[in-house]
mmCIF file of C-alpha atoms in Angstrom:
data_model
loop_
_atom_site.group_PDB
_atom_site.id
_atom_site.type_symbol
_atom_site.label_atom_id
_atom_site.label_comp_id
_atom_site.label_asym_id
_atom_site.label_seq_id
_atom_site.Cartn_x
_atom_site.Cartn_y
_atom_site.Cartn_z
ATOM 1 C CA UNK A 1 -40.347 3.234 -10.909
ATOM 2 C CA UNK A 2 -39.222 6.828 -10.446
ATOM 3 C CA UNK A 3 -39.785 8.845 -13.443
ATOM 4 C CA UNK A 4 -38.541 11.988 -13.147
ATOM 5 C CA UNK A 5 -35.928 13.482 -15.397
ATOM 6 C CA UNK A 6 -32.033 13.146 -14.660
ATOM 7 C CA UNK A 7 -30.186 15.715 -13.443
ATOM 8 C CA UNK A 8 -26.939 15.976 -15.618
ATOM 9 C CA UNK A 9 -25.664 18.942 -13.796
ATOM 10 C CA UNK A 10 -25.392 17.515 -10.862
ATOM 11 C CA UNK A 11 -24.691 14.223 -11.979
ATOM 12 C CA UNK A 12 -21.892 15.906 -14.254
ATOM 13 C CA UNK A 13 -20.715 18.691 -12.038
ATOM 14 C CA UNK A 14 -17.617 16.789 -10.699
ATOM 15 C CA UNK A 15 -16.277 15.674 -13.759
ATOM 16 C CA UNK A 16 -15.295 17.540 -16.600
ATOM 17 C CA UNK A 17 -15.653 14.407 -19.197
ATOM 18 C CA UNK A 18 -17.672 11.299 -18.266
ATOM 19 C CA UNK A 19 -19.315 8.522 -19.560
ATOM 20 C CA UNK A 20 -23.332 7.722 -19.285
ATOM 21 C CA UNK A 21 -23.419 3.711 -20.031
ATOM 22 C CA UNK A 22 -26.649 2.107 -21.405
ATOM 23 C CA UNK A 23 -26.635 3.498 -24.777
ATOM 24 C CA UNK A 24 -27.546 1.558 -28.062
ATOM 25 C CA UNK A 25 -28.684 2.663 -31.199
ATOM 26 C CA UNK A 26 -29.143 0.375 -33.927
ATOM 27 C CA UNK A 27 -26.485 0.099 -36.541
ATOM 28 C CA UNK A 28 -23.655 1.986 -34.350
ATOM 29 C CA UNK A 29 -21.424 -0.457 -32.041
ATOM 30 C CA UNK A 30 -21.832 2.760 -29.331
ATOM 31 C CA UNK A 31 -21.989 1.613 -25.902
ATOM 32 C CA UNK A 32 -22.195 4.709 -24.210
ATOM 33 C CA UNK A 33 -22.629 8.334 -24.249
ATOM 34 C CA UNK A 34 -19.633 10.702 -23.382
ATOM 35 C CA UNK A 35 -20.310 14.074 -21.980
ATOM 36 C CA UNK A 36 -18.213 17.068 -21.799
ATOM 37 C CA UNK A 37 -18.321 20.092 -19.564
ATOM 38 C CA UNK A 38 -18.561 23.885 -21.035
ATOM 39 C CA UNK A 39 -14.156 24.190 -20.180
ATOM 40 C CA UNK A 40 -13.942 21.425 -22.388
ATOM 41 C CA UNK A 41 -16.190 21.441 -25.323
ATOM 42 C CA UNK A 42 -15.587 25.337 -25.817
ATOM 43 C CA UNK A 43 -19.010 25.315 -28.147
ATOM 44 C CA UNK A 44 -20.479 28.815 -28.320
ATOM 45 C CA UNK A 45 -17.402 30.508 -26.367
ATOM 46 C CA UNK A 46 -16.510 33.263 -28.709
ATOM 47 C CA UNK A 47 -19.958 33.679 -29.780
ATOM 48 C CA UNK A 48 -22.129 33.093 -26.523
ATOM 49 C CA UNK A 49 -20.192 33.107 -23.254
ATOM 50 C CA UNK A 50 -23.394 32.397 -21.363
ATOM 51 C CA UNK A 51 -24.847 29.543 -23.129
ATOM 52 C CA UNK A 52 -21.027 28.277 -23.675
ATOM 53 C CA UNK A 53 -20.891 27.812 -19.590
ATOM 54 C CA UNK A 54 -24.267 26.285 -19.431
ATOM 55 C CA UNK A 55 -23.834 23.680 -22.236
ATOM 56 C CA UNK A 56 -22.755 20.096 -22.587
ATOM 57 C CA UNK A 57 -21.650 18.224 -25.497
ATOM 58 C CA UNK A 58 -23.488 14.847 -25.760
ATOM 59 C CA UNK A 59 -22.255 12.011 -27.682
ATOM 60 C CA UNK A 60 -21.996 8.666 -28.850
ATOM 61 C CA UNK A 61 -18.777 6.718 -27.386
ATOM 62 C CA UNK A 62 -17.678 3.537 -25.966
ATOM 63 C CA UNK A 63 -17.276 2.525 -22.071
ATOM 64 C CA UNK A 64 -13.328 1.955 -22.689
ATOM 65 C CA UNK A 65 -12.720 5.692 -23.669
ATOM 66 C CA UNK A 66 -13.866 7.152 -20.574
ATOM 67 C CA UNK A 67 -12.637 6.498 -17.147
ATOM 68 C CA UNK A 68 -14.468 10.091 -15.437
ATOM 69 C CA UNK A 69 -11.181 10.562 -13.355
ATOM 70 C CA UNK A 70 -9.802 13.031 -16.256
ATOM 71 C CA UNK A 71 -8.851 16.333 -14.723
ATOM 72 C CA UNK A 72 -9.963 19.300 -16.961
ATOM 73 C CA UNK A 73 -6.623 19.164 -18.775
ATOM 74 C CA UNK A 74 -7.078 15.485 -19.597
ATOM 75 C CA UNK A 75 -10.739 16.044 -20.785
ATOM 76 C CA UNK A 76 -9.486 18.404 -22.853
ATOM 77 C CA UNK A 77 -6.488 16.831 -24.706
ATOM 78 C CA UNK A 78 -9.341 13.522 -24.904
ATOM 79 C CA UNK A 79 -12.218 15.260 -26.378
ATOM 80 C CA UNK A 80 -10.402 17.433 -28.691
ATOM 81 C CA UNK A 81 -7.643 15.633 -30.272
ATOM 82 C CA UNK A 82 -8.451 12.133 -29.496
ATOM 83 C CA UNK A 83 -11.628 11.313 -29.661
ATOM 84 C CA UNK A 84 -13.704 12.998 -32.755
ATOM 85 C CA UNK A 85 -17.001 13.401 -31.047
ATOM 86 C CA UNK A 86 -18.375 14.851 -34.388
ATOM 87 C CA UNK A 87 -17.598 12.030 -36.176
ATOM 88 C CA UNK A 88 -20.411 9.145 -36.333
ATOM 89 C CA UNK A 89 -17.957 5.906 -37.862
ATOM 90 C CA UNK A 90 -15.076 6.730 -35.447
ATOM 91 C CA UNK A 91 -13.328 3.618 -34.593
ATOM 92 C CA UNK A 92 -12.617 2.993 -30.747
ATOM 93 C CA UNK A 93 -9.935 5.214 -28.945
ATOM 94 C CA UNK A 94 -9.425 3.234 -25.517
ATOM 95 C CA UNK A 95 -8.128 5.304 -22.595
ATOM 96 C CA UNK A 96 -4.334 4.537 -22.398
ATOM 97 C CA UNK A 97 -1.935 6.477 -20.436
ATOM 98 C CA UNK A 98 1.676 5.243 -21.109
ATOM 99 C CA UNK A 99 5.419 5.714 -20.111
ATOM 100 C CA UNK A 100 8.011 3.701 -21.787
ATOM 101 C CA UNK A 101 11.667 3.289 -22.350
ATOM 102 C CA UNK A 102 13.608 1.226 -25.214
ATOM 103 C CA UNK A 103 17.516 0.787 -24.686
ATOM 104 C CA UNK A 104 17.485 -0.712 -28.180
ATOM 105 C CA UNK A 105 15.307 2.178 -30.159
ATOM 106 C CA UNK A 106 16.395 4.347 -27.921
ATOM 107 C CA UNK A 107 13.070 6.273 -27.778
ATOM 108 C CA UNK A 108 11.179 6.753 -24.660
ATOM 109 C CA UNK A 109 8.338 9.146 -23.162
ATOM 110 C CA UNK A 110 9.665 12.132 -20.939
ATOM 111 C CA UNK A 111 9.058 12.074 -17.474
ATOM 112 C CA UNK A 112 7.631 9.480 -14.837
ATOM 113 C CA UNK A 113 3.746 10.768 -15.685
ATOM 114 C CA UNK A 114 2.123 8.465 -17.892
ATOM 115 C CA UNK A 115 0.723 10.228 -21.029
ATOM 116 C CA UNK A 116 -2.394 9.942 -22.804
ATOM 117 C CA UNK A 117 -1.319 7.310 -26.362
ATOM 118 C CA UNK A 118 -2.917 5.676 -28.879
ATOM 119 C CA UNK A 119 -3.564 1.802 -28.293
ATOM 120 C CA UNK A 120 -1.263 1.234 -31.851
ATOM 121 C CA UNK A 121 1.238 3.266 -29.677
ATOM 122 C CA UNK A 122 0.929 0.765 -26.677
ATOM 123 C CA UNK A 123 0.774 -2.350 -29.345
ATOM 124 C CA UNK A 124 3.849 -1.181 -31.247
ATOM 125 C CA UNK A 125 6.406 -0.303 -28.040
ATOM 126 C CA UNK A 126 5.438 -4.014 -26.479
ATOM 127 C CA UNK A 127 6.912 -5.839 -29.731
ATOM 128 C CA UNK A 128 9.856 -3.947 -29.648
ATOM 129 C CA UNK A 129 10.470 -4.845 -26.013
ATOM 130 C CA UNK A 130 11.567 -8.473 -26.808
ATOM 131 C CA UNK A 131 15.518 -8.469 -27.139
ATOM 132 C CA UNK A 132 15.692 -4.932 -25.723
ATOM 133 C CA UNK A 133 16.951 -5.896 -21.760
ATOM 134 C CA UNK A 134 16.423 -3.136 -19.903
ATOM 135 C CA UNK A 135 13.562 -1.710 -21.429
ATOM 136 C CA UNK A 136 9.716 -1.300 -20.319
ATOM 137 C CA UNK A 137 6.809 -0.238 -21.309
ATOM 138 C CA UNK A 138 3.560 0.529 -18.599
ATOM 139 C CA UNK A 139 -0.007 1.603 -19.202
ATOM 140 C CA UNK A 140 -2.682 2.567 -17.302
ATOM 141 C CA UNK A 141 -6.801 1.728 -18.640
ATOM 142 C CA UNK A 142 -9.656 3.757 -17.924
ATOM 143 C CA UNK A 143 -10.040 1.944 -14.625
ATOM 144 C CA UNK A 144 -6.895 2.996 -12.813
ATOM 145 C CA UNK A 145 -5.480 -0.371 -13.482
ATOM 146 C CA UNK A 146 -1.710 0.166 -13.992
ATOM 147 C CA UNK A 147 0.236 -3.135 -16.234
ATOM 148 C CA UNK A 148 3.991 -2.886 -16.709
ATOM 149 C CA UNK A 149 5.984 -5.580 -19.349
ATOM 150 C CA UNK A 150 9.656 -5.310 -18.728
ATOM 151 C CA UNK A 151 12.374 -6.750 -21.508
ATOM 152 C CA UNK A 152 15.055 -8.894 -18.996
ATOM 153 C CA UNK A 153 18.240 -10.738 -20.334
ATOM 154 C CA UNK A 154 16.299 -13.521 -20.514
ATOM 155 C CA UNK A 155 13.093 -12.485 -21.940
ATOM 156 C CA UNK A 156 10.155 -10.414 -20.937
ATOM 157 C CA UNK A 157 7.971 -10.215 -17.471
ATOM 158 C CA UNK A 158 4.329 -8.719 -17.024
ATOM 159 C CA UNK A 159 3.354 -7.520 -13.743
ATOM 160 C CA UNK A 160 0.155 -6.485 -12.310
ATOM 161 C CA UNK A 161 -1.082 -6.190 -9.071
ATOM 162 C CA UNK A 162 1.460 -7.031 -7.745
ATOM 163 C CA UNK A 163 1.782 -10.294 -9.762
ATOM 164 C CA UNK A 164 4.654 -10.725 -11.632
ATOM 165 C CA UNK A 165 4.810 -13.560 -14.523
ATOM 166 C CA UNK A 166 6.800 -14.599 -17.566
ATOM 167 C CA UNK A 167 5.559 -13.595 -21.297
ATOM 168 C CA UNK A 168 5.873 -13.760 -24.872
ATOM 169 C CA UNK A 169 5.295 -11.044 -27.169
ATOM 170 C CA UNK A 170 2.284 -12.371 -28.919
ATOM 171 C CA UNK A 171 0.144 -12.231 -24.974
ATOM 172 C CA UNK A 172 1.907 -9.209 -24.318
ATOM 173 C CA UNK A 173 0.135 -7.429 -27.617
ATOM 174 C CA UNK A 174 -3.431 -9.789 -26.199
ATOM 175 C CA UNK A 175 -3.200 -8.285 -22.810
ATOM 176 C CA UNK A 176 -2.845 -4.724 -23.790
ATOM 177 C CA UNK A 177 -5.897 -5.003 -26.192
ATOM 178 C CA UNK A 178 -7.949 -6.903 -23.236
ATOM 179 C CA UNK A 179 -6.923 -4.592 -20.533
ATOM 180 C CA UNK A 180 -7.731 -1.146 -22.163
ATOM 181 C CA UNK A 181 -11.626 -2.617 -22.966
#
């Protein structure tokens, strides 16, 4: 077996925020460690340029937060506001990236990009697609995997690749919890 250490930079160097998979620790429901590039993390920036640039930020994190396709941007907005590194009883904060529109709410994401959401966020906007013809709501996981539920006059459909199949709320809310793990 070949024991010598691995190399994070080069392992790391392509991604600004990945995820190392394999870790346990006993009493933690951590699956994984995240890692975060110096553009990301900003530790020691004001106070130590050079050791900023050459540092990562190690931590405990689950498999479904990380896809390690997140532009620096992405990482950013993912480490910093969403995912509370620092914080050892976190709850899980899947990767979700989400566009939606509701003709009966009338609220909606801007754009065609999907953005970054909560999984509550994803959860909520699916039950108020039922009776709402017109509307949909799609989501991308941490794999690339894109769903989309659409509200028709005569109830709602699910597609995915390139599958397209009759639902009812309650599998609607099942799917979106199953497909962001």
């Amino acid at each position: 077996m070949d024991q010598r250490p691995l190399d994070l930079t080069r392992t790391i160097s392509s991604s600004p925020l990945m995820a190392v998979g394999g870790f346990r620790h006993d009493g933690t429901p951590f699956d994984t460690v995240g890692v975060a590039a110096a553009e990301v993390h900003g530790y020691h920036a004001a106070e130590n340029p050079e050791l900023s640039s050459v540092t990562y930020a190690v931590f405990p994190a689950y498999a479904s937060e990380i896809s390690d396709r997140e532009n620096e941007e992405e990482a950013w907005g993912r480490f910093r506001k969403m995912l509370q590194p620092n914080k050892l009883d976190r709850t899980e904060v899947p990767f979700v990236k989400m566009r939606y529109h509701n003709t009966r709410t009338r609220s909606m994401s801007k754009g065609d990009a999907r953005g970054f959401a909560p999984l509550d966020t994803l959860v909520r906007e699916l039950e108020l697609l039922d009776g709402a013809p017109g509307s949909f709501v799609e989501w991308e996981n941490r794999h690339g995997a894109v769903r989309r539920a659409d509200s028709t006059g005569s109830g709602l459909t699910l597609t995915h690749d390139a599958t397209q199949e009759p639902v009812n709320p309650g599998q609607l809310k099942a799917v979106a919890r199953t497909s962001v793990q």
